[in-house]
Short mmCIF file of C-alpha atoms in Angstrom, two decimals:
data_model
loop_
_atom_site.label_atom_id
_atom_site.label_comp_id
_atom_site.label_asym_id
_atom_site.label_seq_id
_atom_site.Cartn_x
_atom_site.Cartn_y
_atom_site.Cartn_z
CA MET A 14 29.81 -72.55 -1.62
CA ASN A 15 32.87 -70.60 -0.56
CA ASP A 16 35.90 -71.76 -2.50
CA VAL A 17 37.80 -72.39 0.68
CA VAL A 18 35.80 -75.55 1.31
CA THR A 19 35.84 -76.80 -2.25
CA ARG A 20 39.43 -77.95 -2.18
CA GLY A 21 41.05 -81.26 -1.68
CA PRO A 22 40.72 -84.06 -1.42
CA LEU A 23 43.18 -85.02 1.27
CA LYS A 24 45.16 -88.13 0.41
CA LEU A 25 43.00 -90.31 2.57
CA PRO A 26 42.71 -94.04 2.08
CA ARG A 27 39.40 -95.21 0.69
CA THR A 28 37.78 -97.68 3.05
CA LYS A 29 34.58 -99.61 2.55
CA TRP A 30 32.12 -98.76 5.27
CA PRO A 31 28.80 -100.44 6.01
CA GLN A 32 26.89 -97.34 5.07
CA ASP A 33 28.44 -97.32 1.59
CA THR A 34 26.02 -99.96 0.43
CA LEU A 35 23.20 -99.65 2.94
CA ARG A 36 20.01 -98.19 1.60
CA VAL A 37 17.18 -96.94 3.70
CA PRO A 38 13.92 -98.23 2.19
CA GLU A 39 12.44 -95.48 0.09
CA GLY A 40 9.74 -93.62 1.92
CA TYR A 41 10.62 -95.14 5.28
CA GLY A 42 10.06 -92.36 7.77
CA ARG A 43 10.42 -89.94 4.85
CA MET A 44 14.16 -90.52 5.06
CA PRO A 45 16.28 -89.88 1.98
CA LEU A 46 18.57 -92.43 0.44
CA ILE A 47 22.14 -92.34 1.56
CA GLY A 48 24.19 -91.37 -1.44
CA ALA A 49 27.16 -89.32 -0.36
CA ARG A 50 30.30 -90.97 -1.69
CA ASN A 51 33.96 -90.13 -1.59
CA ASP A 52 34.23 -90.11 -5.36
CA LEU A 53 31.96 -87.07 -5.49
CA LEU A 54 33.95 -85.26 -2.87
CA VAL A 55 34.16 -81.51 -3.28
CA GLY A 56 35.80 -80.39 -0.03
CA GLN A 57 36.94 -81.25 3.47
CA GLU A 58 37.71 -79.24 6.56
CA TYR A 59 38.31 -79.78 10.25
CA PHE A 60 35.22 -80.05 12.41
CA CYS A 61 34.35 -81.05 15.94
CA ASN A 62 30.98 -82.42 17.02
CA SER A 63 30.58 -81.81 20.70
CA GLY A 64 27.98 -82.07 23.40
CA THR A 65 27.39 -82.32 27.11
CA VAL A 66 24.86 -83.99 29.37
CA GLN A 67 24.48 -84.37 33.10
CA ILE A 68 24.79 -87.71 34.87
CA PRO A 69 22.61 -87.40 37.97
CA ALA A 70 23.69 -88.69 41.36
CA PHE A 71 22.82 -92.30 42.20
CA ASN A 72 22.20 -92.98 38.54
CA GLN A 73 23.45 -96.10 36.81
CA ALA A 74 20.93 -96.10 34.00
CA GLN A 75 22.03 -95.32 30.48
CA ILE A 76 21.81 -91.67 29.43
CA ILE A 77 21.52 -90.75 25.76
CA LEU A 78 23.47 -87.88 24.27
CA ASN A 79 22.43 -87.04 20.72
CA MET A 80 24.81 -85.18 18.40
CA PRO A 81 23.21 -84.47 15.01
CA VAL A 82 25.65 -84.53 12.12
CA GLY A 83 23.79 -81.93 10.08
CA ASN A 84 22.67 -81.77 6.49
CA ASP A 85 25.60 -80.09 4.79
CA GLY A 86 28.18 -82.85 4.86
CA ASP A 87 29.34 -86.20 6.18
CA PHE A 88 31.39 -86.27 9.35
CA TRP A 89 34.50 -88.44 9.60
CA LEU A 90 35.37 -89.27 13.19
CA THR A 91 39.03 -89.77 14.09
CA ASN A 92 39.08 -89.63 17.86
CA ILE A 93 36.99 -88.68 20.86
CA CYS A 94 37.88 -86.67 23.94
CA VAL A 95 35.91 -86.97 27.15
CA VAL A 96 36.04 -85.37 30.56
CA THR A 97 33.55 -85.00 33.36
CA VAL A 98 33.09 -81.95 35.51
CA THR A 99 32.11 -82.61 39.08
CA GLY A 100 31.73 -79.83 41.61
CA ASN A 101 33.16 -77.33 39.10
CA VAL A 102 36.36 -79.35 38.80
CA ILE A 103 37.47 -81.46 35.83
CA ASP A 104 37.83 -85.11 36.70
CA GLN A 105 39.82 -87.15 34.21
CA GLY A 106 39.41 -90.55 35.85
CA ASN A 107 35.91 -91.86 35.40
CA ASP A 108 34.16 -95.17 35.73
CA ILE A 109 32.00 -94.70 32.68
CA VAL A 110 31.25 -96.86 29.66
CA VAL A 111 29.99 -95.47 26.39
CA SER A 112 28.24 -96.91 23.37
CA LEU A 113 28.06 -95.11 20.04
CA THR A 114 25.46 -95.71 17.36
CA ASP A 115 24.95 -94.21 13.91
CA SER A 116 21.26 -93.34 14.03
CA LEU A 117 20.77 -93.54 10.28
CA THR A 118 22.32 -96.93 9.64
CA GLY A 119 21.92 -98.42 13.10
CA TYR A 120 25.59 -99.36 13.10
CA ASN A 121 27.16 -99.75 16.53
CA VAL A 122 30.69 -98.40 16.43
CA PHE A 123 31.66 -100.16 19.66
CA SER A 124 30.90 -103.70 20.65
CA PRO A 125 28.88 -102.84 22.60
CA TYR A 126 30.57 -100.46 25.05
CA ILE A 127 34.02 -99.12 25.74
CA HIS A 128 35.36 -97.68 28.95
CA VAL A 129 36.24 -94.00 28.59
CA ASN A 130 39.68 -94.57 30.06
CA THR A 131 40.62 -97.13 27.42
CA LEU A 132 39.99 -95.48 24.07
CA PHE A 133 39.00 -91.91 24.68
CA THR A 134 41.50 -89.26 25.66
CA PRO A 135 40.83 -86.93 28.57
CA LEU A 136 42.38 -83.93 26.86
CA GLN A 137 43.86 -83.11 23.50
CA GLY A 138 47.38 -82.90 24.87
CA SER A 139 47.35 -86.68 25.14
CA ARG A 140 45.62 -87.33 21.87
CA ILE A 141 45.11 -90.82 20.46
CA ASN A 142 44.17 -91.40 16.85
CA TRP A 143 41.93 -94.25 15.95
CA ASN A 144 43.38 -96.68 13.46
CA GLU A 145 40.71 -95.77 10.92
CA PRO A 146 38.22 -92.94 10.78
CA TYR A 147 34.53 -93.73 10.84
CA CYS A 148 32.05 -91.89 8.64
CA PHE A 149 28.72 -90.65 9.98
CA PRO A 150 26.66 -89.67 6.95
CA ARG A 151 24.85 -86.42 6.65
CA ARG A 152 21.41 -86.29 8.27
CA SER A 153 22.49 -88.94 10.76
CA SER A 154 23.09 -88.52 14.48
CA MET A 155 25.79 -89.77 16.75
CA LEU A 156 23.92 -91.42 19.58
CA PHE A 157 26.02 -91.87 22.70
CA GLY A 158 24.78 -94.18 25.43
CA ILE A 159 26.52 -93.17 28.63
CA THR A 160 26.50 -95.34 31.74
CA ARG A 161 28.28 -94.61 35.00
CA LEU A 162 29.17 -97.92 36.59
CA SER A 163 29.75 -96.61 40.10
CA LEU A 164 26.97 -95.51 42.40
CA VAL A 165 28.01 -92.04 43.51
CA ASN A 166 26.21 -89.30 45.38
CA PHE A 167 27.01 -86.38 43.13
CA ASN A 168 26.02 -85.02 39.73
CA SER A 169 28.59 -84.88 36.97
CA ASP A 170 28.53 -83.13 33.63
CA ILE A 171 30.13 -85.22 30.91
CA TYR A 172 31.64 -83.36 27.95
CA ILE A 173 32.30 -85.25 24.74
CA ALA A 174 34.20 -83.79 21.78
CA CYS A 175 34.28 -85.84 18.59
CA GLN A 176 37.18 -84.76 16.42
CA GLY A 177 37.43 -85.24 12.70
CA TRP A 178 36.53 -83.51 9.51
CA LYS A 179 33.42 -82.46 7.62
CA GLU A 180 33.24 -83.72 4.08
CA TYR A 181 31.14 -81.92 1.53
CA SER A 182 30.06 -83.87 -1.52
CA ASN A 183 27.48 -83.96 -4.24
CA ALA A 184 24.95 -86.42 -2.90
CA VAL A 185 23.45 -88.99 -5.22
CA GLN A 186 19.72 -89.12 -4.70
CA MET B 13 63.63 -64.77 -3.54
CA ASN B 14 66.72 -66.37 -2.07
CA GLU B 15 67.76 -69.99 -2.50
CA PHE B 16 66.26 -71.12 0.79
CA GLU B 17 62.89 -69.57 -0.04
CA ARG B 18 62.97 -71.09 -3.51
CA ARG B 19 63.67 -74.58 -2.13
CA LEU B 20 60.97 -74.17 0.51
CA LEU B 21 58.48 -73.18 -2.15
CA ASP B 22 59.45 -76.22 -4.24
CA ILE B 23 58.76 -78.45 -1.26
CA VAL B 24 55.44 -76.98 -0.25
CA GLN B 25 54.13 -76.90 -3.80
CA THR B 26 54.54 -80.65 -3.99
CA SER B 27 53.33 -81.36 -0.47
CA GLU B 28 50.17 -83.43 -0.13
CA TRP B 29 49.16 -81.36 2.85
CA ILE B 30 49.41 -78.15 0.87
CA ALA B 31 47.71 -79.79 -2.10
CA SER B 32 44.75 -80.50 0.15
CA VAL B 33 44.28 -76.86 1.12
CA ALA B 34 45.50 -75.04 -1.99
CA ARG B 35 43.12 -73.20 -4.26
CA PRO B 36 42.39 -75.18 -7.41
CA ASN B 37 44.31 -73.97 -10.46
CA ALA B 38 46.11 -71.20 -8.56
CA LYS B 39 49.86 -70.72 -8.27
CA ILE B 40 51.35 -70.52 -4.80
CA VAL B 41 54.05 -67.87 -4.67
CA ASN B 42 54.96 -68.02 -0.99
CA ILE B 43 54.06 -69.71 2.25
CA ASP B 44 54.92 -68.64 5.80
CA TYR B 45 54.43 -70.09 9.23
CA TYR B 46 52.11 -67.81 11.15
CA ASN B 47 50.26 -67.62 14.43
CA TYR B 48 47.08 -65.58 14.60
CA ASN B 49 46.33 -64.96 18.24
CA ILE B 50 44.17 -63.03 20.61
CA GLY B 51 44.60 -62.33 24.28
CA PRO B 52 43.71 -59.94 27.05
CA GLN B 53 46.30 -57.40 25.94
CA GLY B 54 44.46 -54.92 23.80
CA THR B 55 41.29 -56.99 23.86
CA ALA B 56 39.37 -56.06 26.96
CA THR B 57 36.61 -58.51 26.13
CA MET B 58 39.01 -61.43 26.63
CA SER B 59 40.22 -60.17 29.98
CA GLY B 60 38.85 -60.58 33.49
CA ILE B 61 35.87 -62.70 32.46
CA ALA B 62 33.91 -63.36 35.65
CA VAL B 63 32.65 -66.81 36.57
CA GLY B 64 29.46 -67.44 34.66
CA ALA B 65 30.18 -64.63 32.19
CA ALA B 66 31.15 -64.72 28.54
CA GLY B 67 33.73 -62.88 26.49
CA SER B 68 34.44 -62.54 22.82
CA GLY B 69 37.01 -61.22 20.43
CA ILE B 70 37.80 -61.01 16.73
CA ILE B 71 40.84 -62.34 14.89
CA GLN B 72 41.13 -60.64 11.54
CA ILE B 73 42.72 -62.73 8.80
CA GLN B 74 44.89 -60.55 6.57
CA ALA B 75 43.79 -59.79 3.03
CA ASP B 76 47.01 -60.93 1.36
CA SER B 77 46.84 -64.67 2.04
CA ASP B 78 44.78 -67.69 2.93
CA PHE B 79 45.36 -69.09 6.39
CA ALA B 80 45.49 -72.88 6.78
CA ILE B 81 45.09 -73.77 10.45
CA ALA B 82 47.02 -76.84 11.55
CA TYR B 83 47.14 -76.43 15.33
CA MET B 84 45.21 -74.61 18.01
CA SER B 85 46.34 -73.83 21.51
CA GLY B 86 45.21 -71.67 24.35
CA SER B 87 45.59 -70.81 27.97
CA VAL B 88 43.29 -69.63 30.72
CA VAL B 89 44.89 -67.49 33.40
CA VAL B 90 43.31 -66.77 36.78
CA ALA B 91 45.01 -64.44 39.24
CA GLY B 92 48.24 -64.58 37.29
CA ALA B 93 48.48 -68.36 37.15
CA ALA B 94 47.64 -70.65 34.24
CA VAL B 95 44.79 -73.05 34.99
CA ALA B 96 45.62 -76.68 34.16
CA ASN B 97 42.08 -77.83 33.41
CA PRO B 98 39.84 -74.80 33.00
CA VAL B 99 36.09 -75.32 33.10
CA SER B 100 35.56 -72.91 30.24
CA THR B 101 34.01 -73.33 26.84
CA ILE B 102 35.06 -71.93 23.48
CA GLN B 103 33.48 -71.52 20.07
CA ILE B 104 35.15 -70.20 16.92
CA THR B 105 33.02 -68.86 14.07
CA ASP B 106 34.16 -68.02 10.57
CA THR B 107 32.02 -64.96 9.99
CA GLY B 108 32.70 -65.13 6.26
CA THR B 109 31.03 -68.48 5.75
CA GLY B 110 28.96 -68.45 8.94
CA LYS B 111 30.37 -71.86 9.84
CA THR B 112 31.53 -72.77 13.30
CA PHE B 113 34.55 -74.90 14.12
CA PHE B 114 32.58 -76.89 16.72
CA SER B 115 28.96 -78.01 16.64
CA ALA B 116 28.46 -76.44 20.08
CA PRO B 117 30.61 -74.46 22.52
CA THR B 118 33.17 -77.01 23.62
CA LEU B 119 35.19 -77.46 26.78
CA PHE B 120 38.48 -75.62 26.41
CA GLY B 121 40.86 -78.50 27.05
CA LEU B 122 39.13 -80.80 24.58
CA VAL B 123 39.98 -78.67 21.56
CA MET B 124 42.73 -76.26 22.56
CA GLY B 125 45.46 -78.61 23.76
CA SER B 126 46.78 -78.80 27.28
CA GLY B 127 49.96 -78.49 29.25
CA GLY B 128 51.61 -76.45 26.52
CA LEU B 129 50.88 -79.06 23.86
CA PRO B 130 48.72 -77.70 21.05
CA PHE B 131 45.76 -79.52 19.57
CA TYR B 132 46.70 -80.99 16.20
CA LEU B 133 43.69 -80.76 13.89
CA PRO B 134 42.75 -84.07 12.22
CA ALA B 135 42.31 -82.12 8.98
CA PRO B 136 43.37 -78.58 8.15
CA ARG B 137 40.89 -75.74 8.32
CA VAL B 138 41.32 -73.01 5.73
CA VAL B 139 40.15 -69.48 6.33
CA ALA B 140 39.75 -67.10 3.41
CA PRO B 141 41.60 -63.79 3.24
CA ASN B 142 40.02 -60.73 4.79
CA THR B 143 37.85 -62.83 7.10
CA ASN B 144 36.96 -62.28 10.72
CA LEU B 145 37.12 -65.20 13.11
CA GLN B 146 34.91 -64.60 16.11
CA ILE B 147 36.12 -66.19 19.34
CA ASN B 148 33.54 -66.74 22.08
CA VAL B 149 34.57 -67.98 25.50
CA THR B 150 32.56 -68.64 28.65
CA ASN B 151 34.01 -68.96 32.13
CA VAL B 152 31.63 -71.74 33.17
CA ALA B 153 32.98 -72.57 36.61
CA GLY B 154 36.40 -71.08 37.13
CA ALA B 155 38.19 -70.23 40.35
CA GLY B 156 37.86 -66.53 39.56
CA ALA B 157 37.89 -63.94 36.80
CA ALA B 158 39.87 -65.34 33.88
CA ASP B 159 42.02 -64.04 31.04
CA TYR B 160 41.96 -65.97 27.78
CA TYR B 161 44.81 -66.49 25.33
CA ILE B 162 43.95 -68.17 22.02
CA ASN B 163 46.46 -69.15 19.33
CA LEU B 164 45.71 -70.42 15.84
CA LEU B 165 48.86 -71.82 14.29
CA GLY B 166 49.36 -72.67 10.66
CA ALA B 167 50.48 -71.37 7.32
CA ARG B 168 49.78 -68.22 5.39
CA ILE B 169 49.53 -69.14 1.72
CA TYR B 170 50.14 -66.46 -0.87
CA TYR B 171 48.96 -66.79 -4.45
CA ALA B 172 49.97 -65.13 -7.67
CA GLY B 173 47.72 -62.34 -8.75
#
């Protein structure tokens, strides 16, 4: 590994997360045990998980947006930015609720939905930090459930950017 | 080294932020604010990008120091005027490690700040000396051909030896 990413750690508070103690039953779906821990941390660096999906016109059903975390490190989420693009123009006011689930642990980060105008920021110039970061372990996915509450007659592309940092560690198997 | 530089070095050597990006067991001898940037001037591939087209450019990190990125900012200019909310995407790739900054090309305003305010990275991103950063932009649905200005702001960290 390049030495640039083997530095740190940042002076980040250690928080107990549900996935610290959760264990996927061995052999279940051929999934590995979750073993990445902060005490084996070997490096951190900024990273952004991002994705986009289209919300069709006249659609009020939930749409799933899947953002895989990847195999090389855990992803710590600090804040999320969301905008929609309608008719080639960015629209920052949206009547959309979003759920977020960690696919590996099944943990729902929101209870059960939040409105995009209440916790997400439309653009980074008006950034909000969450009070605590949330860790999505390696090999997991961030599953967004996106629901537009209003019945509208146009398609919109929703762009979601999850800000945080990638954390590389020696996984315990 | 004058007194101001010596005091500054004392401060940064004991800074938690610097400790988080410093090379293990290496002595920092100097640190400077720096802004690596790329724009349409001298980089034709970042200029006049038509709607639906893509452009790219290279930022070369100097060989004498690490670069710890703390902020990113950028601007999209169409017909001489800055666009407030450009429908453009950007991806930055560290060609030394092969790693990207974003998991997928990301909408410009979500990661490059807006309204003159830069994006403050939740954690620093260190780029090794003598590395090329490849910038890829796409004018997804702009009002016309666009020029792209990208700034990476942070600190150049110099080490002994």
